[in-house]
Amino acid sequence: MKLLVFAGSTRAQSYNRQLAKVTADLARTTGASVTLLELGSLDIPLYNADLEAQGTPPDVRKLKEIMDAHPAWIICSPEYNGSYTALLKNTLDWASSPIKGDATWGDSRRPFAGKVVGLLSASPGGLGGLRSLSHLSPLLLNLQCWLCPQQFALARAGSAFDGQGQLKDAAYQAAVAAVVDQVLWAARRLTG
C-alpha cells in the first residue's frame, strides 16, 4: 500500500513535521511504501485564479501527481488561531483546482475523490491542535475523501520528542500507530 504523509508546515523545527517523520517511520515498519512529502520542496505560489489562467505552475502538477499516486494519506496539521494553516489550505486549493483542457487533471475531484485520509496534529498547547482537525475534516469531506475516524492530537509537543526526534511516550507512539493502521486497513479495502 502506498501512503503519502505530509505536514501543513515548512518551519524548520515544526512539531508537525517531526510528527510526520515519526508517522512515516512507523508506517514503513508495517510494510507500507511511504512517501514523506515536504511541502517546502515545492514551489507553489499563493493561489490566484489570474495566475492560474496563465498556466498551472509545474510544481502544482507535480503535487497533483504525487497525491494521485497514493491511495492513502496522513496529514499532520498545525493549529494557527484555532484552525489549519494557510500553507495547508493553499496546497489543497491548488491541488483541487482543475487544469482546463487537460485530459487527466480537468476533473476537480482528482486527486482527492476516494482517498483514505488520516489526521494528526501536534501543538505545544493542551489540546494538541485538535481544533485544526475539526476544521480540516469538513474540507476534506467536501473534496470526497474518506476520513478515518481514528485521529490523534499530540498535546504539549514541545516536550514530547526525544533528541532523535522520536516520541518519548509509548502511549503516543501507539496512538499514531493506530491512525496508521486504520488508514492502511481502510485503503486496502476501498482500493481492493
Rosetta silent file (secondary structure, phi, psi, omega in degrees, C-alpha in Angstrom):
SEQUENCE: MKLLVFAGSTRAQSYNRQLAKVTADLARTTGASVTLLELGSLDIPLYNADLEAQGTPPDVRKLKEIMDAHPAWIICSPEYNGSYTALLKNTLDWASSPIKGDATWGDSRRPFAGKVVGLLSASPGGLGGLRSLSHLSPLLLNLQCWLCPQQFALARAGSAFDGQGQLKDAAYQAAVAAVVDQVLWAARRLTG
SCORE:     score description
SCORE:     0.000 S_00000001
   1 L     0.000  132.859  178.999    0.000    0.000    0.000 S_00000001
   2 E   -92.778  124.894 -177.502    1.308    3.433   -0.964 S_00000001
   3 E  -121.503  130.047  175.114    0.955    6.022    1.800 S_00000001
   4 E  -103.119  129.206  178.305    1.598    9.749    1.491 S_00000001
   5 E  -123.789  130.611  175.167    2.499   11.620    4.687 S_00000001
   6 E  -152.409  157.692  179.519    2.876   15.389    4.888 S_00000001
   7 E  -113.010  148.632  178.656    2.655   18.242    7.369 S_00000001
   8 L   -86.343   43.327 -179.660    0.994   21.613    6.861 S_00000001
   9 L  -149.342  150.063  172.319    4.154   23.425    7.923 S_00000001
  10 L  -118.208    2.769 -178.437    7.543   24.322    6.482 S_00000001
  11 L   -62.644  135.188 -174.692    9.042   25.613    9.743 S_00000001
  12 L   -55.494  -43.332 -177.568   12.442   24.003   10.413 S_00000001
  13 L  -103.327   28.679 -177.829   11.568   22.945   13.975 S_00000001
  14 L   -60.641  129.532  175.099    7.898   22.219   13.293 S_00000001
  15 H   -65.104  -33.657 -179.243    6.341   19.707   15.688 S_00000001
  16 H   -73.579  -32.783  172.987    4.059   18.576   12.888 S_00000001
  17 H   -67.150  -38.964  175.652    6.973   17.911   10.547 S_00000001
  18 H   -63.120  -42.756  179.021    8.553   15.879   13.370 S_00000001
  19 H   -65.109  -37.973  177.273    5.272   14.030   13.839 S_00000001
  20 H   -61.899  -41.309  179.056    5.056   13.384   10.080 S_00000001
  21 H   -65.021  -44.582  177.042    8.529   11.822   10.145 S_00000001
  22 H   -58.858  -43.176 -179.449    7.612    9.614   13.119 S_00000001
  23 H   -62.513  -45.442  178.836    4.422    8.619   11.302 S_00000001
  24 H   -61.108  -43.227  179.399    6.295    7.748    8.109 S_00000001
  25 H   -62.782  -43.909  178.251    8.790    5.648   10.061 S_00000001
  26 H   -62.796  -41.812 -178.967    6.013    3.798   11.866 S_00000001
  27 H   -65.483  -36.187  178.517    4.163    3.158    8.613 S_00000001
  28 H   -63.148  -32.245  179.550    7.299    1.738    6.983 S_00000001
  29 H   -67.615  -17.273  177.679    7.516   -0.868    9.757 S_00000001
  30 L   -87.559   -5.865 -177.689    4.125   -2.196    8.585 S_00000001
  31 L    96.577    0.785  178.981    5.456   -2.770    5.079 S_00000001
  32 L   -69.854  149.078  172.920    3.758    0.255    3.526 S_00000001
  33 E   -89.813  109.139 -168.363    5.506    2.121    0.730 S_00000001
  34 E  -109.836  132.967  169.569    5.733    5.606    2.261 S_00000001
  35 E  -111.048  119.769  174.955    6.389    8.979    0.675 S_00000001
  36 E   -98.258  105.350 -175.936    7.186   11.724    3.180 S_00000001
  37 E   -92.374  126.643  173.281    6.429   14.912    1.275 S_00000001
  38 L   -97.518  112.556 -177.908    7.973   18.189    2.404 S_00000001
  39 H   -61.178  -27.438  178.183    5.699   20.959    1.125 S_00000001
  40 H   -67.435  -14.983  178.795    8.648   23.359    1.275 S_00000001
  41 H   -80.402   -9.041 -179.647   10.335   21.367   -1.506 S_00000001
  42 L  -105.699  141.173  177.979    7.628   22.506   -3.939 S_00000001
  43 L   -95.013   85.680 -177.317    7.422   25.971   -5.475 S_00000001
  44 L  -115.389  113.964 -178.163    3.709   26.597   -5.051 S_00000001
  45 L   -74.819  171.694  172.666    2.619   30.254   -5.078 S_00000001
  46 L   -62.029  132.206 -175.518   -0.340   31.716   -3.230 S_00000001
  47 L   -60.278  133.690  179.109   -3.435   30.595   -5.118 S_00000001
  48 L  -153.021  119.832 -176.901   -4.673   33.211   -7.564 S_00000001
  49 H   -61.885  -31.277  177.186   -7.096   32.453  -10.402 S_00000001
  50 H   -67.370  -41.128  176.097   -5.455   35.099  -12.599 S_00000001
  51 H   -63.708  -43.398  179.461   -2.074   33.422  -12.125 S_00000001
  52 H   -61.321  -36.880  179.797   -3.656   30.050  -12.813 S_00000001
  53 H   -62.530  -23.291  176.750   -5.162   31.379  -16.055 S_00000001
  54 L   -80.754  -10.578  179.944   -1.585   31.984  -17.256 S_00000001
  55 L   132.509  134.407  178.975   -0.840   28.293  -16.715 S_00000001
  56 L   -65.195  128.730  179.308   -0.771   25.911  -13.787 S_00000001
  57 L   -57.522  143.646 -177.810    2.661   26.054  -12.118 S_00000001
  58 H   -56.065  -38.012 -179.031    4.786   22.930  -12.764 S_00000001
  59 H   -72.889  -20.396  172.848    5.086   22.079   -9.059 S_00000001
  60 H   -69.666  -43.653  175.782    1.298   22.136   -8.715 S_00000001
  61 H   -60.226  -42.841  178.505    1.105   19.459  -11.410 S_00000001
  62 H   -60.797  -43.747  177.384    3.848   17.552   -9.558 S_00000001
  63 H   -58.821  -47.118  179.020    1.842   17.849   -6.312 S_00000001
  64 H   -58.164  -43.730 -178.942   -1.277   16.509   -8.038 S_00000001
  65 H   -64.200  -42.946  178.542    0.698   13.565   -9.437 S_00000001
  66 H   -62.453  -48.060 -179.120    2.195   12.709   -6.037 S_00000001
  67 H   -62.363  -42.480 -177.133   -1.197   12.887   -4.320 S_00000001
  68 H   -65.776  -31.146 -176.598   -2.901   10.886   -7.046 S_00000001
  69 L   -75.078   -8.936 -176.432   -0.314    8.088   -6.880 S_00000001
  70 L  -117.364  117.738  178.229   -1.110    7.367   -3.224 S_00000001
  71 L   -74.490  -16.033 -177.743   -4.479    5.855   -2.226 S_00000001
  72 E  -128.109  138.799  179.449   -3.807    6.609    1.451 S_00000001
  73 E  -132.469  150.616  165.873   -2.681    9.859    3.082 S_00000001
  74 E  -129.884  125.984 -179.640   -1.879   11.071    6.564 S_00000001
  75 E  -110.420  128.582  174.961   -1.864   14.822    7.142 S_00000001
  76 E  -102.589  111.138 -170.526   -0.216   16.374   10.201 S_00000001
  77 L  -107.399  116.507  170.529   -1.933   19.711   10.706 S_00000001
  78 L   -66.087  165.115  176.598   -0.580   22.540   12.827 S_00000001
  79 L  -118.571  118.951  174.622   -3.101   24.812   14.503 S_00000001
  80 E  -118.148  123.165  178.344   -2.938   28.553   13.890 S_00000001
  81 L    51.437   40.196  174.882   -5.638   30.675   15.509 S_00000001
  82 L    80.284   11.090 -178.942   -7.824   27.634   16.119 S_00000001
  83 E  -146.135 -175.237  178.699   -7.689   26.301   12.545 S_00000001
  84 L   -78.659  168.763 -173.158   -5.352   24.767    9.951 S_00000001
  85 L   -78.901  157.828  174.418   -2.559   26.744    8.323 S_00000001
  86 H   -62.702  -36.050  177.452   -2.710   28.971    5.261 S_00000001
  87 H   -58.794  -45.932 -178.850    0.002   26.746    3.742 S_00000001
  88 H   -66.314  -43.640  178.387   -2.206   23.686    4.061 S_00000001
  89 H   -62.158  -44.327  179.933   -5.266   25.471    2.670 S_00000001
  90 H   -61.915  -41.925  178.959   -3.248   26.865   -0.245 S_00000001
  91 H   -61.078  -46.691 -179.147   -1.848   23.404   -1.003 S_00000001
  92 H   -69.086  -36.247  177.890   -5.298   21.829   -1.030 S_00000001
  93 H   -63.516  -46.331  178.359   -6.780   24.688   -3.085 S_00000001
  94 H   -64.101  -44.936 -176.510   -4.145   24.327   -5.809 S_00000001
  95 H   -64.200  -29.390 -177.757   -4.370   20.526   -5.810 S_00000001
  96 H   -89.695   -8.745 -177.458   -8.160   20.626   -6.180 S_00000001
  97 L   -81.843  123.521 -178.092   -8.235   23.204   -8.949 S_00000001
  98 L   -67.230  151.145  174.104   -8.785   21.582  -12.347 S_00000001
  99 L   -96.890  108.869 -173.954   -6.373   22.229  -15.197 S_00000001
 100 L   -59.190  131.932  177.517   -8.624   23.383  -18.003 S_00000001
 101 L    79.849    0.209 -179.735   -8.397   21.301  -21.159 S_00000001
 102 L   -92.620  126.931 -176.061   -6.172   18.659  -19.552 S_00000001
 103 L   -62.448  -35.242 -178.454   -7.444   15.099  -20.047 S_00000001
 104 L   -86.742  -45.305 -170.237   -6.068   13.916  -16.691 S_00000001
 105 L  -105.404   15.314  177.322   -6.391   16.971  -14.477 S_00000001
 106 L   -76.880  -12.481 -178.417   -9.526   18.599  -15.895 S_00000001
 107 L   -94.536  120.403 -177.121  -11.608   16.870  -13.199 S_00000001
 108 L   -69.247  -14.893  179.712  -11.711   18.812   -9.901 S_00000001
 109 L   -78.309  -18.513 -179.078  -12.319   15.582   -7.960 S_00000001
 110 L   -93.744  130.423   16.354   -8.875   14.304   -8.857 S_00000001
 111 L  -101.304   22.227 -172.003   -6.611   13.718   -6.896 S_00000001
 112 L   -93.509  -43.792 -170.389   -8.961   13.726   -3.867 S_00000001
 113 L   -55.623  125.445  176.761  -12.028   11.569   -4.527 S_00000001
 114 L    85.927   -3.362  178.060  -11.762    8.221   -2.811 S_00000001
 115 L   -71.989  140.349  175.611   -8.511    8.882   -0.958 S_00000001
 116 E   -93.634  123.101 -172.904   -8.380    7.490    2.565 S_00000001
 117 E  -123.989  130.362  172.283   -7.085   10.196    4.890 S_00000001
 118 E  -107.828  146.725 -176.894   -5.928   10.044    8.477 S_00000001
 119 E  -120.081  133.392  174.687   -5.444   13.197   10.526 S_00000001
 120 E  -130.875  159.253  172.853   -2.846   14.009   13.150 S_00000001
 121 E  -151.428  159.526  176.492   -1.829   17.255   14.796 S_00000001
 122 E  -143.211  140.367 -178.300    0.752   18.481   17.262 S_00000001
 123 L  -154.774  150.583  175.267    0.808   21.636   19.319 S_00000001
 124 L   -69.760  -14.399 -178.970    2.557   22.968   22.418 S_00000001
 125 L   -79.649  175.749 -176.448   -0.897   23.592   23.904 S_00000001
 126 L   -72.668  -21.707 -179.814   -3.094   21.288   25.913 S_00000001
 127 L   -92.711   -9.749  175.185   -5.431   20.383   23.035 S_00000001
 128 L    69.691   18.221 -178.406   -2.654   19.328   20.693 S_00000001
 129 L    86.474   14.929 -176.681   -4.082   21.156   17.674 S_00000001
 130 H   -56.617  -35.195 -178.973   -7.390   19.337   17.850 S_00000001
 131 H   -66.073  -31.149  177.405   -9.340   22.362   16.604 S_00000001
 132 H   -63.485  -36.869  179.863   -7.363   22.357   13.354 S_00000001
 133 H   -68.812  -35.722  179.736   -8.566   18.803   12.722 S_00000001
 134 H   -68.662  -25.123  176.281  -12.182   19.767   13.371 S_00000001
 135 H   -87.175  -33.199 -178.544  -11.874   22.462   10.668 S_00000001
 136 H   -72.624  -32.762 -177.008   -9.869   20.333    8.234 S_00000001
 137 H   -56.574  -51.334 -179.367  -12.312   17.405    8.314 S_00000001
 138 H   -63.755  -32.194  177.603  -15.231   19.124    6.523 S_00000001
 139 H   -62.912  -46.122 -179.474  -12.870   20.488    3.864 S_00000001
 140 H   -68.862  -36.334  175.602  -11.572   17.001    3.073 S_00000001
 141 H   -64.039  -39.617  177.444  -15.076   15.523    3.113 S_00000001
 142 H   -62.005  -30.619  177.847  -16.159   18.206    0.656 S_00000001
 143 L   -84.809    6.386  175.459  -13.301   17.050   -1.603 S_00000001
 144 L    71.407   30.491  172.367  -14.765   13.498   -1.404 S_00000001
 145 L   -82.877  154.519  171.093  -12.020   11.966    0.722 S_00000001
 146 E   -93.388  117.014 -179.883  -12.734    9.085    3.091 S_00000001
 147 E   -96.114  132.504  175.349  -11.738   10.237    6.587 S_00000001
 148 L   -76.436  136.297  179.408  -10.666    7.722    9.181 S_00000001
 149 L   -68.530  -26.375  178.247  -12.431    8.225   12.498 S_00000001
 150 L   -73.790  118.573  177.365   -9.220    7.436   14.392 S_00000001
 151 L  -133.371  165.486  177.471   -7.317   10.700   14.892 S_00000001
 152 E  -147.059  131.563  176.128   -4.647   11.873   17.293 S_00000001
 153 E  -116.622  115.091 -177.059   -3.739   15.330   18.611 S_00000001
 154 E   -84.935  106.923  178.807   -0.352   15.456   20.349 S_00000001
 155 L   -82.344  155.889  177.506   -0.554   17.904   23.246 S_00000001
 156 L    50.450   47.677 -174.385    2.485   19.597   24.790 S_00000001
 157 H   -62.848  -22.358 -179.657    4.529   18.688   21.739 S_00000001
 158 H   -61.151  -24.705  179.395    7.483   20.781   22.903 S_00000001
 159 H  -116.341   10.790 -174.195    8.421   18.069   25.393 S_00000001
 160 L   -87.734  -19.102 -175.850    7.039   15.028   23.514 S_00000001
 161 E  -106.465  145.602  176.190   10.064   14.273   21.290 S_00000001
 162 L   -87.374 -175.372 -177.584   13.469   12.981   22.320 S_00000001
 163 L   -64.387  -19.786  177.833   16.819   14.142   20.930 S_00000001
 164 L   -96.078    5.323  178.521   16.471   11.818   17.923 S_00000001
 165 L    82.136   13.263  178.654   13.036   13.194   17.034 S_00000001
 166 L   -96.814  154.527  176.613   11.129   10.148   18.289 S_00000001
 167 E   -70.102  132.080 -178.547    8.106   10.246   20.580 S_00000001
 168 L   -73.736  -37.568 -171.170    9.141    9.623   24.182 S_00000001
 169 L   -90.697  125.288  179.828    5.819    8.231   25.384 S_00000001
 170 H   -62.091  -31.221  178.798    4.821    4.722   24.276 S_00000001
 171 H   -66.694  -36.692  176.533    1.151    5.714   24.528 S_00000001
 172 H   -67.280  -41.811  177.123    1.723    8.491   21.975 S_00000001
 173 H   -59.437  -42.433  179.970    3.532    6.058   19.673 S_00000001
 174 H   -65.778  -36.556  179.440    0.593    3.675   19.976 S_00000001
 175 H   -66.606  -40.528  176.780   -1.889    6.469   19.178 S_00000001
 176 H   -67.044  -44.266  179.504   -0.008    7.383   15.990 S_00000001
 177 H   -60.016  -35.420  179.197    0.307    3.705   15.049 S_00000001
 178 H   -64.161  -38.724  177.129   -3.467    3.304   15.496 S_00000001
 179 H   -66.631  -45.981  178.539   -4.093    6.061   12.929 S_00000001
 180 H   -57.312  -48.712 -177.777   -1.575    4.496   10.529 S_00000001
 181 H   -60.798  -42.916 -178.154   -3.151    1.055   10.930 S_00000001
 182 H   -68.326  -39.937  178.402   -6.684    2.318   10.349 S_00000001
 183 H   -61.634  -47.818 -178.686   -5.701    4.329    7.259 S_00000001
 184 H   -66.577  -40.476  178.125   -3.906    1.370    5.701 S_00000001
 185 H   -59.466  -49.545 -177.974   -6.696   -1.049    6.637 S_00000001
 186 H   -66.993  -40.302 -178.905   -9.385    1.163    5.077 S_00000001
 187 H   -64.573  -37.803  177.460   -7.335    1.943    1.973 S_00000001
 188 H   -62.747  -38.576 -177.603   -6.762   -1.768    1.305 S_00000001
 189 H   -76.143  -35.845 -178.722  -10.480   -2.418    1.478 S_00000001
 190 H   -79.093  -27.585 -178.393  -11.544    0.552   -0.616 S_00000001
 191 H   -98.510   -9.824  176.133   -8.961    0.069   -3.337 S_00000001
 192 L    56.660    0.000    0.000   -9.232   -3.732   -3.445 S_00000001
